[in-house]
CSV table of C-alpha atoms and ligand atoms in Angstrom, one decimal:
chain,number,residue,atom,x,y,z
C,1,MET,CA,55.0,46.9,3.5
C,2,LYS,CA,52.8,44.2,4.8
C,3,ILE,CA,49.7,43.2,2.9
C,4,ILE,CA,46.9,41.2,4.5
C,5,LEU,CA,44.3,39.5,2.5
C,6,THR,CA,41.0,39.7,4.4
C,7,ARG,CA,38.1,37.2,4.4
C,8,ASN,CA,34.4,38.1,4.8
C,9,ILE,CA,34.6,40.6,2.1
C,10,ASN,CA,31.6,42.6,1.1
C,11,TYR,CA,30.7,45.3,-1.5
C,12,TYR,CA,32.3,48.3,0.1
C,13,THR,CA,35.1,46.6,2.2
C,14,PRO,CA,38.6,47.0,0.8
C,15,TYR,CA,40.2,43.6,0.2
C,16,ILE,CA,43.8,44.8,0.7
C,17,LYS,CA,44.9,46.4,3.9
C,18,HIS,CA,48.2,48.0,4.1
C,19,THR,CA,49.4,48.0,7.7
C,20,SER,CA,51.8,50.9,7.3
C,21,HIS,CA,51.7,54.1,5.2
C,22,GLY,CA,48.5,55.4,3.9
C,23,VAL,CA,47.7,53.8,0.5
C,24,LEU,CA,44.3,54.2,-1.3
C,25,LEU,CA,42.3,51.1,-0.7
C,26,GLN,CA,40.4,49.6,-3.6
C,27,PRO,CA,37.0,48.3,-2.9
C,28,LEU,CA,36.2,44.9,-4.2
C,29,LYS,CA,32.8,43.4,-5.1
C,30,ALA,CA,32.1,40.4,-3.0
C,31,ASP,CA,32.2,37.1,-4.8
C,32,THR,CA,34.6,38.1,-7.5
C,33,VAL,CA,37.6,36.5,-5.8
C,34,SER,CA,37.7,33.8,-3.3
C,35,PHE,CA,40.8,33.4,-1.3
C,36,SER,CA,40.3,30.3,0.7
C,37,ALA,CA,39.3,27.8,-2.0
C,38,ASN,CA,41.7,25.0,-2.0
C,39,ARG,CA,43.2,23.4,-5.0
C,40,LYS,CA,40.5,20.8,-5.4
C,41,GLU,CA,37.7,23.4,-5.4
C,42,ARG,CA,39.9,25.5,-7.8
C,43,ASN,CA,39.9,22.6,-10.2
C,44,TYR,CA,36.1,22.5,-10.0
C,45,GLU,CA,35.9,26.1,-10.6
C,46,THR,CA,38.0,25.7,-13.7
C,47,ALA,CA,36.0,22.7,-14.9
C,48,LEU,CA,32.7,24.6,-14.4
C,49,THR,CA,33.8,27.9,-16.0
C,50,ASN,CA,35.0,26.0,-19.0
C,51,ILE,CA,31.8,24.2,-19.8
C,52,PRO,CA,30.9,25.2,-23.4
C,53,LYS,CA,27.7,26.8,-24.4
C,54,LEU,CA,26.6,27.3,-20.8
C,55,PRO,CA,23.8,29.8,-20.4
C,56,CYS,CA,24.0,32.3,-17.6
C,57,PRO,CA,21.5,31.3,-14.9
C,58,CYS,CA,20.6,34.9,-14.5
C,59,CYS,CA,20.4,36.6,-17.9
C,60,GLY,CA,20.2,33.5,-20.0
C,61,LYS,CA,23.0,34.6,-22.4
C,62,ILE,CA,25.5,31.9,-23.5
C,63,MET,CA,28.6,32.7,-21.5
C,64,ILE,CA,32.2,32.9,-22.9
C,65,PRO,CA,34.3,30.1,-21.2
C,66,GLU,CA,37.3,31.3,-19.1
C,67,ASN,CA,39.9,29.6,-21.3
C,68,VAL,CA,39.1,31.9,-24.2
C,69,PHE,CA,40.8,34.6,-22.2
C,70,GLU,CA,44.0,32.6,-21.7
C,71,ARG,CA,45.1,32.7,-25.4
C,72,PRO,CA,45.5,35.5,-27.9
C,73,LEU,CA,42.6,36.1,-30.2
C,74,VAL,CA,45.0,36.9,-33.0
C,75,LYS,CA,48.8,36.4,-33.5
C,76,ASN,CA,49.6,40.1,-33.7
C,77,TYR,CA,47.5,43.0,-32.6
C,78,ASP,CA,49.5,45.6,-34.6
C,79,VAL,CA,47.3,44.8,-37.6
C,80,SER,CA,44.2,46.4,-39.0
C,81,ALA,CA,41.3,46.4,-36.6
C,82,VAL,CA,39.4,44.6,-39.3
C,83,GLU,CA,41.3,41.4,-38.5
C,84,VAL,CA,40.9,41.6,-34.8
C,85,LEU,CA,37.2,42.3,-35.1
C,86,ARG,CA,36.9,39.3,-37.4
C,87,ALA,CA,38.3,37.1,-34.6
C,88,LEU,CA,35.8,38.6,-32.2
C,89,LYS,CA,32.9,38.1,-34.6
C,90,LYS,CA,31.9,34.6,-33.2
C,91,TYR,CA,31.3,36.1,-29.8
C,92,GLU,CA,29.2,39.0,-31.1
C,93,THR,CA,25.8,37.5,-30.0
C,94,GLN,CA,27.2,36.7,-26.6
C,95,MET,CA,28.2,40.2,-25.9
C,96,HIS,CA,26.2,42.4,-23.6
C,97,LYS,CA,25.2,45.9,-24.1
C,98,PRO,CA,27.0,48.4,-24.6
C,99,GLU,CA,29.9,46.0,-25.7
C,100,ARG,CA,27.9,44.7,-28.7
C,101,ASP,CA,27.0,48.3,-29.8
C,102,VAL,CA,30.7,49.3,-29.5
C,103,TYR,CA,31.6,46.2,-31.5
C,104,ARG,CA,29.2,47.2,-34.3
C,105,ARG,CA,30.3,50.7,-34.2
C,106,LEU,CA,34.0,49.6,-34.6
C,107,GLU,CA,33.0,47.3,-37.4
C,108,LYS,CA,31.7,50.2,-39.4
C,109,LEU,CA,34.7,52.4,-38.5
C,110,SER,CA,37.2,49.7,-39.4
C,111,LYS,CA,35.7,49.7,-42.9
C,112,LYS,CA,36.1,53.5,-43.2
C,113,TYR,CA,39.7,53.4,-41.8
C,114,PRO,CA,41.0,50.0,-42.7
C,115,GLU,CA,44.7,51.0,-42.0
C,116,LEU,CA,44.1,51.7,-38.3
C,117,THR,CA,44.6,49.3,-35.5
C,118,LEU,CA,41.9,48.7,-32.8
C,119,GLN,CA,43.6,51.1,-30.4
C,120,GLN,CA,44.0,53.8,-33.1
C,121,LEU,CA,40.3,53.5,-33.9
C,122,PHE,CA,39.4,54.0,-30.3
C,123,ASN,CA,41.7,57.1,-30.0
C,124,LYS,CA,40.4,58.5,-33.3
C,125,LYS,CA,36.9,58.7,-31.9
C,126,ARG,CA,37.7,59.5,-28.3
C,127,TYR,CA,37.1,63.1,-28.5
C,128,TYR,CA,33.8,62.7,-30.2
C,129,HIS,CA,32.6,60.3,-27.6
C,130,LEU,CA,34.0,62.5,-24.8
C,131,ALA,CA,32.0,65.5,-26.1
C,132,ASN,CA,28.8,63.2,-26.2
C,133,THR,CA,29.6,62.0,-22.6
C,134,GLU,CA,29.9,65.5,-21.3
C,135,ILE,CA,26.6,66.6,-22.9
C,136,LYS,CA,24.9,63.6,-21.1
C,137,GLN,CA,26.6,64.4,-17.8
C,138,LEU,CA,25.6,68.1,-18.1
C,139,LYS,CA,22.0,67.0,-18.7
C,140,VAL,CA,21.9,65.0,-15.5
C,141,LEU,CA,23.5,67.9,-13.5
C,142,SER,CA,21.1,70.5,-14.9
C,143,LYS,CA,18.2,68.2,-14.1
C,144,ILE,CA,19.2,68.3,-10.5
C,145,GLU,CA,19.9,72.0,-10.6
C,146,ASN,CA,16.5,72.8,-12.0
C,147,THR,CA,14.5,70.6,-9.6
C,148,ASP,CA,12.9,72.3,-6.5
C,149,PHE,CA,13.9,70.3,-3.5
C,150,ASN,CA,12.5,71.1,-0.1
C,151,LEU,CA,15.9,72.0,1.4
C,152,SER,CA,17.2,74.2,4.2
C,153,PRO,CA,19.3,77.2,3.1
C,154,GLU,CA,22.4,75.3,4.5
C,155,SER,CA,21.6,72.1,2.6
C,156,GLN,CA,20.9,74.1,-0.6
C,157,ALA,CA,24.2,75.7,-0.3
C,158,LYS,CA,25.9,72.3,0.1
C,159,LEU,CA,24.0,71.0,-2.9
C,160,ASN,CA,25.2,74.0,-5.0
C,161,ASN,CA,28.7,73.3,-3.8
C,162,ALA,CA,28.5,69.7,-4.8
C,163,LEU,CA,27.3,70.6,-8.2
C,164,LYS,CA,30.1,73.1,-8.6
C,165,ASN,CA,32.7,70.4,-7.6
C,166,THR,CA,31.2,67.9,-10.0
C,167,ARG,CA,31.6,70.3,-12.8
C,168,GLN,CA,35.1,70.9,-11.8
C,169,ILE,CA,35.8,67.1,-11.9
C,170,MET,CA,34.2,67.0,-15.4
C,171,PHE,CA,36.2,69.8,-17.1
C,172,LEU,CA,39.4,70.3,-15.1
C,173,GLU,CA,40.8,66.8,-15.0
C,174,GLU,CA,40.4,65.7,-18.5
C,175,LYS,CA,42.8,62.8,-18.4
C,176,LYS,CA,41.6,60.9,-15.4
C,177,THR,CA,38.3,60.1,-17.1
C,178,GLN,CA,38.3,56.5,-15.6
C,179,GLU,CA,37.6,57.7,-12.1
C,180,LYS,CA,35.4,60.7,-13.0
C,181,ARG,CA,31.9,59.1,-12.6
C,182,ARG,CA,32.8,57.5,-9.3
C,183,ARG,CA,34.2,60.7,-8.0
C,184,MET,CA,31.2,62.7,-9.1
C,185,ILE,CA,28.8,60.3,-7.3
C,186,ARG,CA,31.0,60.4,-4.2
C,187,GLU,CA,30.3,64.2,-4.0
C,188,PHE,CA,26.6,63.4,-3.6
C,189,ILE,CA,27.2,60.6,-1.2
C,190,GLU,CA,29.1,63.0,1.0
C,191,LEU,CA,26.2,65.5,0.6
C,192,GLN,CA,23.7,62.9,1.7
C,193,ASN,CA,25.7,62.1,4.8
C,194,SER,CA,25.9,65.8,5.8
C,195,CYS,CA,22.3,66.9,5.2
C,196,PRO,CA,19.2,66.1,7.3
C,197,GLU,CA,16.6,65.9,4.5
C,198,LYS,CA,17.0,62.2,3.9
C,199,LYS,CA,14.1,61.8,1.4
C,200,GLU,CA,15.3,64.6,-0.9
C,201,MET,CA,18.9,63.3,-0.6
C,202,LYS,CA,17.9,59.9,-1.6
C,203,GLN,CA,16.1,61.3,-4.7
C,204,ILE,CA,19.2,63.4,-5.6
C,205,LEU,CA,21.4,60.4,-5.3
C,206,LEU,CA,19.1,58.4,-7.6
C,207,MET,CA,19.3,61.3,-10.1
C,208,ILE,CA,23.0,61.4,-10.0
C,209,GLN,CA,23.2,57.7,-10.7
C,210,GLU,CA,21.8,58.5,-14.2
C,211,LEU,CA,25.3,59.7,-15.2
C,212,PRO,CA,26.4,57.6,-18.1
C,213,SER,CA,28.6,54.7,-17.3
C,214,SER,CA,30.8,52.4,-19.4
C,215,ARG,CA,28.5,49.6,-18.3
C,216,ASN,CA,25.4,51.0,-20.1
C,217,ASP,CA,26.7,53.8,-22.5
C,218,ILE,CA,28.6,53.4,-25.6
C,219,ASP,CA,30.2,57.0,-25.4
C,220,SER,CA,31.4,56.4,-21.9
C,221,PHE,CA,32.8,53.0,-23.0
C,222,PHE,CA,34.9,54.7,-25.8
C,223,VAL,CA,36.1,57.4,-23.3
C,224,LYS,CA,36.9,55.0,-20.5
C,225,TYR,CA,38.9,52.4,-22.5
C,226,ALA,CA,40.6,54.5,-25.2
C,227,TYR,CA,43.9,54.3,-23.2
C,228,LEU,CA,44.1,50.5,-23.4
C,229,ASP,CA,46.2,48.6,-26.1
C,230,SER,CA,44.5,46.7,-28.8
C,231,GLU,CA,44.7,43.3,-27.1
C,232,ALA,CA,43.1,44.6,-23.8
C,233,LEU,CA,40.4,46.4,-25.8
C,234,ALA,CA,39.5,43.3,-27.7
C,235,PHE,CA,39.1,41.3,-24.4
C,236,LYS,CA,37.4,44.2,-22.8
C,237,LEU,CA,34.6,43.7,-25.3
C,238,LEU,CA,34.2,40.1,-24.1
C,239,GLU,CA,34.7,40.5,-20.4
C,240,SER,CA,31.2,41.1,-19.1
C,241,SER,CA,30.1,37.9,-20.8
C,242,LYS,CA,33.0,35.9,-19.2
C,243,ALA,CA,31.9,32.8,-17.2
C,244,SER,CA,32.7,33.4,-13.5
C,245,ILE,CA,32.1,31.8,-10.2
C,246,GLU,CA,29.2,33.1,-8.2
C,247,HIS,CA,28.7,32.0,-4.6
C,248,ILE,CA,25.0,31.1,-4.1
C,249,ARG,CA,25.4,32.1,-0.5
C,250,ALA,CA,27.6,35.1,-0.7
C,251,ALA,CA,31.2,34.8,0.6
C,252,SER,CA,30.5,37.8,2.8
C,253,ASP,CA,27.6,35.9,4.4
C,254,SER,CA,29.9,32.9,5.3
C,255,GLY,CA,29.0,31.1,2.0
C,256,ALA,CA,31.4,28.2,1.4
C,257,ASP,CA,34.1,28.1,-1.2
C,258,LYS,CA,32.9,24.8,-2.4
C,259,ALA,CA,31.4,23.5,-5.7
C,260,SER,CA,28.1,22.9,-3.8
C,261,ASN,CA,27.8,26.7,-3.3
C,262,TYR,CA,29.0,27.6,-6.9
C,263,LEU,CA,26.9,28.8,-9.8
C,264,VAL,CA,28.6,29.9,-13.0
C,265,MET,CA,27.4,33.3,-13.9
C,266,CYS,CA,28.4,35.9,-16.5
C,267,ARG,CA,30.5,38.6,-15.0
C,268,GLN,CA,28.0,41.2,-15.6
C,269,CYS,CA,25.2,39.5,-13.6
C,270,ASN,CA,27.8,38.4,-10.9
C,271,ASN,CA,28.8,42.0,-10.4
C,272,THR,CA,25.1,43.1,-10.3
C,273,ARG,CA,24.2,40.5,-7.7
C,274,SER,CA,27.3,41.2,-5.5
C,275,SER,CA,26.2,40.0,-2.1
C,276,MET,CA,22.6,40.9,-2.6
C,277,PRO,CA,20.2,38.4,-0.9
C,278,TYR,CA,18.5,36.1,-3.5
C,279,GLU,CA,15.0,37.1,-2.5
C,280,THR,CA,15.8,40.7,-3.5
C,281,PHE,CA,17.8,39.7,-6.5
C,282,ILE,CA,15.1,37.5,-8.0
C,283,SER,CA,12.4,40.2,-7.5
C,284,LEU,CA,14.6,42.4,-9.7
C,285,HIS,CA,15.4,39.6,-12.1
C,286,PRO,CA,12.5,37.3,-12.2
C,287,GLU,CA,13.8,35.7,-15.5
C,288,MET,CA,16.3,33.9,-13.3
C,289,ILE,CA,13.8,31.2,-12.4
C,290,LYS,CA,13.4,30.1,-15.9
C,291,ASN,CA,17.1,30.7,-16.8
C,292,CYS,CA,18.3,28.5,-13.8
C,293,GLN,CA,16.5,25.6,-15.4
C,294,LYS,CA,18.2,26.2,-18.7
C,295,TYR,CA,21.5,26.4,-16.9
C,296,MET,CA,20.7,23.1,-15.1
C,297,ASP,CA,19.7,21.4,-18.4
C,298,ARG,CA,23.0,22.3,-20.0
C,299,ILE,CA,25.0,21.1,-17.0
C,300,ILE,CA,23.0,17.8,-17.1
C,301,ASP,CA,23.5,17.4,-20.8
C,302,TYR,CA,27.2,18.0,-20.5
C,303,LEU,CA,27.7,15.7,-17.4
C,304,ASN,CA,25.6,13.0,-19.2
C,305,LYS,CA,28.1,13.1,-22.1
C,306,LYS,CA,31.3,13.8,-20.2
C,307,HIS,CA,32.4,12.5,-16.8
C,308,LEU,CA,33.7,15.3,-14.7
C,309,PHE,CA,35.5,13.6,-11.7
C,310,GLY,CA,34.4,15.0,-8.4
C,311,LEU,CA,31.4,16.9,-9.9
C,312,GLU,CA,29.1,14.0,-10.2
C,313,ASP,CA,26.7,15.2,-7.6
C,314,TYR,CA,26.8,18.9,-8.6
C,315,PRO,CA,23.3,18.9,-10.1
C,316,TYR,CA,21.8,17.6,-6.9
C,317,LEU,CA,23.8,19.8,-4.6
C,318,ILE,CA,22.9,22.9,-6.6
C,319,GLN,CA,19.3,22.1,-6.8
C,320,LYS,CA,19.2,21.8,-3.0
C,321,GLN,CA,21.4,24.9,-2.3
C,322,LEU,CA,19.2,27.1,-4.6
C,323,LEU,CA,16.0,25.6,-3.1
C,324,ASP,CA,17.3,26.5,0.4
C,325,GLU,CA,18.7,29.9,-0.5
C,326,THR,CA,15.7,31.2,-2.5
C,327,ASP,CA,13.1,29.8,0.0
C,328,GLY,CA,11.7,27.5,-2.7
C,329,LEU,CA,11.5,30.1,-5.4
C,330,ILE,CA,14.0,28.2,-7.6
C,331,ASP,CA,13.3,24.5,-7.7
C,332,MET,CA,15.1,22.9,-10.7
C,333,ASP,CA,14.2,19.6,-12.4
C,334,VAL,CA,17.3,17.3,-12.4
C,335,SER,CA,15.4,14.1,-13.5
C,336,LYS,CA,17.3,13.9,-16.8
C,337,TYR,CA,20.5,13.4,-15.0
C,338,LYS,CA,22.1,10.0,-15.2
C,339,MET,CA,24.6,9.4,-12.6
C,340,PRO,CA,27.8,7.9,-14.0
C,341,TYR,CA,28.3,4.2,-13.6
C,342,GLY,CA,30.3,3.4,-10.5
C,343,VAL,CA,29.1,6.5,-8.5
C,344,THR,CA,26.7,4.8,-6.3
C,345,LYS,CA,25.9,7.3,-3.6
C,346,ILE,CA,25.7,11.1,-3.6
C,347,LYS,CA,28.1,12.5,-1.2
C,348,GLN,CA,25.6,14.2,0.9
C,349,PHE,CA,26.0,18.0,1.0
C,350,ARG,CA,29.6,18.8,1.5
C,351,MET,CA,29.0,22.3,2.7
J,1,ZN,ZN1,24.3,36.9,-17.1
């Protein structure tokens, strides 16, 4: 089987194409992977994502450097969850919601059941959280069911059918919980495509998005990840805070795989932005303007103390790139930067 890696990926475009045999294609969010960056740019990526105490330019939270994920947190994961959670303690303030809530819940549980491993704790509480998740899902479905939409009889029948299918996904396939939310929403995307009442369908689609997700709901998090082993679970609590490379101009919009187009962003914000234009993104996250300066201040502080070969002009390049891409909304102050001795001229915009 031949596999082709495609460029110009965007949110709903599968990144792997199998040229023979039908295989389910996995969509990939743009900007999470870049295929064409050469080794030099890869080294820059590594240098940037490992800068300690770097605030995310979007949410402002201090990110967890990439190298934390390259070594085990504890020597052995077949020990009491108490020990694993102790190793995670120093990252607690860096965790996002719901990971931090999950972490605190686990801390309490581990005191109650000190003999259990992290995986065993997850499994012990899985059915409790599954029941909670299902209650929340049913609330969303009955809210749709009890709203009077202005639909033709045909569309109403299709809506009833989508609701019925969604309930089946909920209750009949208990084991494949990871895919459930996505599949439930897909029912309503198909409904939207087959009904002429666009305004109502948009409203229904917004309502179904309220289904709890592992990204914002502690119960769904427990349910979704209960099948992972203890090590994977421990890292899962840190993953959304991990420092990752974000393309200022999205890769899907011919953004360059170069340090001059790189911002380091926490994975959660990176996924949220995807390939959204900056103008839209900043209107949804106005705190980004202030947090970008915090990001730059830390970069400058770090570069002033430590020479990063090849990244001497990074503050200037990023200042210009963000200024251009945000139509002047983000204009960072780089006046505190002292160029290292011996670097006489900024390599003008390598993009
Ligand atoms: Zn962030």
